[in-house]
XYZ file of C-alpha atoms in Angstrom:
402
model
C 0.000 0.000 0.000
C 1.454 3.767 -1.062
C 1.850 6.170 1.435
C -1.253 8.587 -0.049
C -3.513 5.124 0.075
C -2.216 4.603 3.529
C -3.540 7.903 4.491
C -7.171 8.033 1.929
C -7.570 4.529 4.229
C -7.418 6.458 7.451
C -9.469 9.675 6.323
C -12.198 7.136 5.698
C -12.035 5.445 8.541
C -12.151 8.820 11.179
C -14.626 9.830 8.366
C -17.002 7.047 8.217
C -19.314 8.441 10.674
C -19.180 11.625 8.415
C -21.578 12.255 5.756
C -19.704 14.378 3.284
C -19.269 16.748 1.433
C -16.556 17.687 4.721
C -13.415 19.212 5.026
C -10.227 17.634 7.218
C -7.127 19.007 8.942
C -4.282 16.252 9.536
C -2.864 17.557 12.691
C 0.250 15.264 12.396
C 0.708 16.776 8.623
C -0.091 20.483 9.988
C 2.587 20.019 12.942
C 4.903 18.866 10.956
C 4.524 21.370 8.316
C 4.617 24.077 11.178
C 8.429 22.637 12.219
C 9.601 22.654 8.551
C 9.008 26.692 8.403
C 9.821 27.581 11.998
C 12.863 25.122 10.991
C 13.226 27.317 7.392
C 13.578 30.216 9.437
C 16.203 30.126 11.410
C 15.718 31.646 14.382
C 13.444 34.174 13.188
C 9.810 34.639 14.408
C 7.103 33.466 11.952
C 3.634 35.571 11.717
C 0.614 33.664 10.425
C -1.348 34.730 7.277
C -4.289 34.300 8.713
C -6.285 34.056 5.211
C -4.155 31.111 4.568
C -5.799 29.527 8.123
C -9.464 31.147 8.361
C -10.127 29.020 11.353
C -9.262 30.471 14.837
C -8.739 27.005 16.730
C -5.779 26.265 14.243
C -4.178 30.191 14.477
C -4.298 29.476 17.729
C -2.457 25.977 17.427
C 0.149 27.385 15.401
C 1.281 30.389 17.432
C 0.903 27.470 20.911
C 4.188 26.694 18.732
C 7.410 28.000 19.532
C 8.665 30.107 16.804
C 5.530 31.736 15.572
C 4.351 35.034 16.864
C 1.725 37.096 15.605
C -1.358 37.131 12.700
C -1.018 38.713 9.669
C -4.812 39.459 9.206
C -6.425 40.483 5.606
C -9.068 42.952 6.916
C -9.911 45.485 9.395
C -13.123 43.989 10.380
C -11.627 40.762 10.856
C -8.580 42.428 12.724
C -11.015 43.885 15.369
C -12.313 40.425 15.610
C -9.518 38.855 16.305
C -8.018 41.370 18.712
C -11.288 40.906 20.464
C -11.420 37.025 20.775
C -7.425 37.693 22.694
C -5.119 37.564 19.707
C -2.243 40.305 21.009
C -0.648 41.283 17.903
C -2.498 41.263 14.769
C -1.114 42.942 11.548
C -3.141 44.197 8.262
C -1.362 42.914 5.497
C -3.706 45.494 3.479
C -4.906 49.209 3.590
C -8.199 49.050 4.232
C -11.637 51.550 3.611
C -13.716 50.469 6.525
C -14.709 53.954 7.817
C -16.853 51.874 10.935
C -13.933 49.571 11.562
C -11.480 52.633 11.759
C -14.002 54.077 14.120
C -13.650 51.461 16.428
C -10.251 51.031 16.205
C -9.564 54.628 17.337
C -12.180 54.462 20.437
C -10.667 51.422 21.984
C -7.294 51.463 23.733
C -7.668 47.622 23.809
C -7.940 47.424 20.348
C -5.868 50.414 19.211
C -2.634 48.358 21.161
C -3.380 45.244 19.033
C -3.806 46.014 15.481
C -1.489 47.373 13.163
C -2.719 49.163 10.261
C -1.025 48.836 6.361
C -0.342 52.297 4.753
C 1.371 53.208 1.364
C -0.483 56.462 0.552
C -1.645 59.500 2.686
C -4.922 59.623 1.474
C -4.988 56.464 3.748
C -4.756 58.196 6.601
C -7.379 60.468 5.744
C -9.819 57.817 5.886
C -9.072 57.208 9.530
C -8.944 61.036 10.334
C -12.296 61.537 9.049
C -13.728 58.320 11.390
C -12.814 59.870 14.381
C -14.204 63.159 13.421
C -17.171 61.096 12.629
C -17.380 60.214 16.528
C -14.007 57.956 16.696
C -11.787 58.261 19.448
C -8.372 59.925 19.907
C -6.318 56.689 20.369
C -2.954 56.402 18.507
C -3.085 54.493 15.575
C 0.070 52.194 14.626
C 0.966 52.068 10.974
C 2.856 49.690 8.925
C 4.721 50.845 5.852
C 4.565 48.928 2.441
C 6.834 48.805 0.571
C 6.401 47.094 -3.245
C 9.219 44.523 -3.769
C 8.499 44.306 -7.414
C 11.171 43.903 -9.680
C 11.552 46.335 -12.572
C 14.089 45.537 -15.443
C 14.966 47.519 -18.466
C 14.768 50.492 -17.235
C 11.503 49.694 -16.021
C 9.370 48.859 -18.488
C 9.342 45.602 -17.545
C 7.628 44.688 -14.088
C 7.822 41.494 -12.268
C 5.958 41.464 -9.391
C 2.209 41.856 -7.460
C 0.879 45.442 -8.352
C 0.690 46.143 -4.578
C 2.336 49.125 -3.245
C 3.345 52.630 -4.873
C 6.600 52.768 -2.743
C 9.196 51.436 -4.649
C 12.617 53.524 -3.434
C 13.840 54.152 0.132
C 13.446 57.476 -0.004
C 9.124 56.711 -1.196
C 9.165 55.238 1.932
C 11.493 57.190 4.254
C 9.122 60.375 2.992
C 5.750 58.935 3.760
C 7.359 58.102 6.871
C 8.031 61.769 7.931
C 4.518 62.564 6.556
C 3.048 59.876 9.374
C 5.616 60.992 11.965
C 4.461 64.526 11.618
C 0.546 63.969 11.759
C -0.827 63.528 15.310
C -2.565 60.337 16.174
C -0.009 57.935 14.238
C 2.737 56.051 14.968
C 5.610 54.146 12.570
C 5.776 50.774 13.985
C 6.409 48.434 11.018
C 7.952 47.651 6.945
C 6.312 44.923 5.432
C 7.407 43.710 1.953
C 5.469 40.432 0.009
C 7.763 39.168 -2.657
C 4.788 37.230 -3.723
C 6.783 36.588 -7.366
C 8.923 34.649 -5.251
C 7.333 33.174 -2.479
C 3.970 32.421 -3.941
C 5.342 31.188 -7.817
C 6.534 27.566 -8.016
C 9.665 27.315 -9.786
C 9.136 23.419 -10.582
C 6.458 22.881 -12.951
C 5.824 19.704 -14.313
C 5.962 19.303 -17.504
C 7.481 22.763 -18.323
C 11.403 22.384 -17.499
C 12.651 25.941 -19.922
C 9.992 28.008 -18.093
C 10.571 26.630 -14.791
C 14.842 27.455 -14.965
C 13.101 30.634 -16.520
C 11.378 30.944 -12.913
C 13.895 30.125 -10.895
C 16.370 32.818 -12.784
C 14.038 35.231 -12.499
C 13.591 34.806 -8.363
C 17.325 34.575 -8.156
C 17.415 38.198 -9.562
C 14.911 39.314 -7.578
C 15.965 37.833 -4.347
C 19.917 39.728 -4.755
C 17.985 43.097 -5.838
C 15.134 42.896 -2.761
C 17.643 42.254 -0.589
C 19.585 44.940 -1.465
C 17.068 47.615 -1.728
C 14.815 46.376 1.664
C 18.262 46.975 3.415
C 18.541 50.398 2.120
C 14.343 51.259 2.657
C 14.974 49.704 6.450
C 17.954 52.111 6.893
C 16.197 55.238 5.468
C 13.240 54.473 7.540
C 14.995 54.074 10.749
C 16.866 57.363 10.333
C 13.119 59.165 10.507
C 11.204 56.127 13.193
C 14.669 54.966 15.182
C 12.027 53.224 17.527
C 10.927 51.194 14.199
C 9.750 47.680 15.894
C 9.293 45.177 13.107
C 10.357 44.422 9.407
C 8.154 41.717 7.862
C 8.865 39.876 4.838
C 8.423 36.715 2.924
C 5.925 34.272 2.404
C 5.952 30.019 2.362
C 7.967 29.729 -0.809
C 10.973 32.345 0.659
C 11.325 31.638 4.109
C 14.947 30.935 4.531
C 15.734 33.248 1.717
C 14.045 35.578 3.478
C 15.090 35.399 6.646
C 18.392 35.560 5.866
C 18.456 39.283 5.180
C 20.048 40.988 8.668
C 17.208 44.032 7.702
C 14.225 41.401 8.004
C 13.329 40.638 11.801
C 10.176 38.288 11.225
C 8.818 36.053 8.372
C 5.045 35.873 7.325
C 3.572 32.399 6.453
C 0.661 30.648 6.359
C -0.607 28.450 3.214
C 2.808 26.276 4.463
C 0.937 24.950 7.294
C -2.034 23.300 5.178
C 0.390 22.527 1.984
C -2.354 23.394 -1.069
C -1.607 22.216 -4.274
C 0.196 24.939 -5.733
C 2.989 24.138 -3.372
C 3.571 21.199 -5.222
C 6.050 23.087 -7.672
C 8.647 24.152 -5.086
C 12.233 22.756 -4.901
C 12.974 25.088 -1.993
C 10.678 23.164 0.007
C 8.582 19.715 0.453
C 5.439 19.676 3.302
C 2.623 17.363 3.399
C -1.112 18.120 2.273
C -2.619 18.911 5.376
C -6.200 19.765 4.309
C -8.507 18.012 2.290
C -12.064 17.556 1.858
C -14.315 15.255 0.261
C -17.198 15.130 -2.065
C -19.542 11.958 -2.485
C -20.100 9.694 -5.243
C -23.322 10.017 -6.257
C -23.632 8.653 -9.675
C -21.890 5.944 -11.902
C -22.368 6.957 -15.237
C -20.169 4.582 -16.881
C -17.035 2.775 -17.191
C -14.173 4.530 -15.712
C -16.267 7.158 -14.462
C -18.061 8.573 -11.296
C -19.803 11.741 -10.955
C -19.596 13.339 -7.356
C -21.273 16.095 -5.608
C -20.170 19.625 -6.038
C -16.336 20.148 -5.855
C -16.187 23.074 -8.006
C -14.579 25.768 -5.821
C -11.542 27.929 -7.906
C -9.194 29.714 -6.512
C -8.670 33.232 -6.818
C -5.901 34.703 -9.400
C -5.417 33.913 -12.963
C -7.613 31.702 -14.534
C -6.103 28.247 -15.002
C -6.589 24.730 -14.277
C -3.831 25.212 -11.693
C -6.732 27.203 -9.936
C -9.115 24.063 -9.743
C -8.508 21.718 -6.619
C -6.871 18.430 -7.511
C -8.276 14.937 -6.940
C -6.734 13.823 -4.987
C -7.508 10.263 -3.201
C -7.598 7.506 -4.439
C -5.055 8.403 -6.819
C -5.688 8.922 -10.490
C -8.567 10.046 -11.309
C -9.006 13.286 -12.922
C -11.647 15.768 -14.082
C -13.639 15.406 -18.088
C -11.830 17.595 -19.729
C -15.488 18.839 -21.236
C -17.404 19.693 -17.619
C -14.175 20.185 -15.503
C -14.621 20.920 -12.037
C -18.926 21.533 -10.886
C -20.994 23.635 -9.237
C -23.410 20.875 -8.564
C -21.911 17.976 -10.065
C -18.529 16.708 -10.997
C -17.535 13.437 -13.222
C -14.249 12.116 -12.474
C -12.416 9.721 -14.816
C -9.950 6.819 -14.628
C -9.357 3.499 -13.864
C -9.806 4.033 -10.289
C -13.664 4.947 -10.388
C -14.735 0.893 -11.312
C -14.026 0.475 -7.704
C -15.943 3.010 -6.196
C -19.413 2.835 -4.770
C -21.981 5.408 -4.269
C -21.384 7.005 -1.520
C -17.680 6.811 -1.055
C -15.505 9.888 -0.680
C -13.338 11.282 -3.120
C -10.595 13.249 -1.121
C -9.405 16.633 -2.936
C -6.777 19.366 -2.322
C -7.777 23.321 -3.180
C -5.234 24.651 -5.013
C -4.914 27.627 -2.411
C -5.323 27.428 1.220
C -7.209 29.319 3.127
C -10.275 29.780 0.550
C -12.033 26.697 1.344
C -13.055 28.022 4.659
C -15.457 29.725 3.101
C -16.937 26.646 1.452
C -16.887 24.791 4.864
C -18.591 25.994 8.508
C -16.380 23.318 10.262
C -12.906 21.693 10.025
C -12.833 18.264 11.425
C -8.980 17.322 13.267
C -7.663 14.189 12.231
C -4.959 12.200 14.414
C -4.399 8.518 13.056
C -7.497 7.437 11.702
C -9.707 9.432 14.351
C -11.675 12.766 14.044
C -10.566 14.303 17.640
C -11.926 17.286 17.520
C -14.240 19.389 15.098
C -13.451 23.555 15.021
C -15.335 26.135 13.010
C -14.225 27.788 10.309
C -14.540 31.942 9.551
C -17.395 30.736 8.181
C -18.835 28.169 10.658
C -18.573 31.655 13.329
C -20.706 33.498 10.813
C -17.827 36.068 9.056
C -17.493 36.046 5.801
C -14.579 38.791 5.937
C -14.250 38.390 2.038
């Protein structure tokens, strides 16, 4: 028996009581996972995306771990909500328009000391100014600096990189820094810089070896220039905020590249800890699928073919088949090329289907992480072949923060 059969055998098994469609967390795979990037960093603390985890029992688990400390959050409201529920130290990865949420954030000393706002334009700031005159409080917001990490050859008319920030040179950011400094009711506290063309792009495609060394050229550029240039933004920056407190960086796919720039003092991670399927395409790194979940069969159409329930949940970002979750147990089946992945229904093909019965599971992996939380109200914990414990999603608490 393969190791993956091994492991569809015991996801039945804690399962069987389960009707599905239901979604799984392997707590020995999401442990171990957790080890292999507090082991990638070196020393350095890890913050978890928390978009990437959408399930507050499992944030929770992680930072119970030494070496992480800290959520990188992907909203205001959902900030708030998790400064509320006890989290201490909760980062917005992204600037956010929430005129209410910036309103509460300013009233609440509890809640003003726990969330970190993301900046990279002063009409940013205006938005929180004009909650408090709206009936906010005075409390001192803290403000994280982005900086964009793409990289820009020929002069720049080429541009490699997540169109995220508009503050490309250290002296961008050292200036917006003085312009925060200088307005009451602010204060510098972080750099963050995603090098999502590097941490978030496989460089070990299947099937595609001259684009893949194409890949992996292209991060090895961009790695020496980042590191370069974050090192000169960090120094600017401290010259105007010498009290700066944090400089995050990174992402799953560029941890111990990342963390071994001196300027970078924490790593941010978080897809690492379930292992999606576009993590499959890494040589920098090897975890185990952590989360799955599993449709029924419901029909057997023909030879070599089952249909099962639902299963058609893309991913966000470019349209692909890379964006469609993967079947995934028992190995090799695969989706009809003419219906792909459903919204109701989905036939699966291969050899593999003659010897499945209606109702059995068909395990898949989401090609992303975090985004099937919002397909699922509930994550059930498997250790060995025994659900221990069921937790709810985002979802399963009622947010849909996204």
């Amino acid at each position: 028996m393969t190791a993956r059969a091994a492991d569809r055998a015991r996801y039945d098994r804690a399962t069987a009581h389960l009707d599905a469609p239901v979604a799984i967390v392997d707590l020995e795979a999401f442990d171990a996972n957790a080890d292999d990037l507090v082991r990638r960093a070196g020393g350095k603390p890890i913050r978890v995306a928390s978009k990437s985890v959408r399930c507050r029992a499992l944030l929770e688990r992680a930072l119970a771990r030494d070496g992480f400390a800290g959520v990188m959050s992907f909203t205001l409201a959902e900030s708030l909500w998790l400064a509320r529920s006890g989290f201490e130290d909760v980062l917005l990865a992204y600037p956010s328009a929430d005129r209410a949420g910036y309103a509460e954030l300013t009233a609440d000393p509890k809640l003003a000391s726990a969330v970190t706002v993301m900046v990279d334009d002063p009409a940013q700031l205006d938005l929180v100014d004009a909650a408090r005159e709206g009936g906010g409080g005075r409390e001192v917001v803290r403000v994280c600096l982005e900086l964009d990490t793409s990289l820009r050859l020929f002069g720049g008319r080429v541009r490699v990189g997540a169109r995220r920030s508009p503050l490309h040179s250290p002296a961008e950011v050292a200036d917006l820094a003085r312009a925060v400094a200088r307005r009451p009711g602010f204060e510098v506290v972080g750099i963050m810089a995603y090098e999502g063309h590097v941490a978030g792009v496989g460089d070990a495609v299947a099937g595609h070896p001259f684009r893949s060394r194409a890949v992996r050229l292209m991060q090895a550029a961009a790695r020496r220039e980042l590191a370069e240039r974050r090192a000169a933004v960090v120094r600017a920056v401290r010259a105007v905020v010498p009290g700066l407190e944090f400089v995050n960086g990174g992402g799953t796919g560029s941890v111990q590249h990342t963390a071994a720039e001196d300027a970078v003092t924490e790593i941010a991670a978080g897809s690492g800890l379930y292992v999606p399927r576009l993590f499959d395409n890494y040589t920098s790194f090897r975890g185990r699928p952590a989360a799955l979940f599993a449709q029924p069969v419901v029909r057997r159409p023909g030879v070599g073919a089952v249909t099962v329930l639902g299963g058609g949940y893309p991913a966000s970002g470019a349209p692909g088949a890379d964006r469609l979750p993967v079947p995934y147990l028992p190995e090799g089946l695969r989706y009809d090329p003419q219906e792909g992945a459903g919204e109701v229904q989905t036939p699966l093909l291969g050899s593999p289907a003659d010897d499945l019965l209606i109702g059995d599971k068909v395990w898949f992996r989401h090609a992303k992480a975090g985004e099937p939380c919002e397909r699922f109200d509930a994550l059930h914990l498997v250790e060995g072949d025994a659900v221990t414990a069921t937790v709810p999603t985002y979802r399963g608490e009622g947010h849909t923060f996204l």
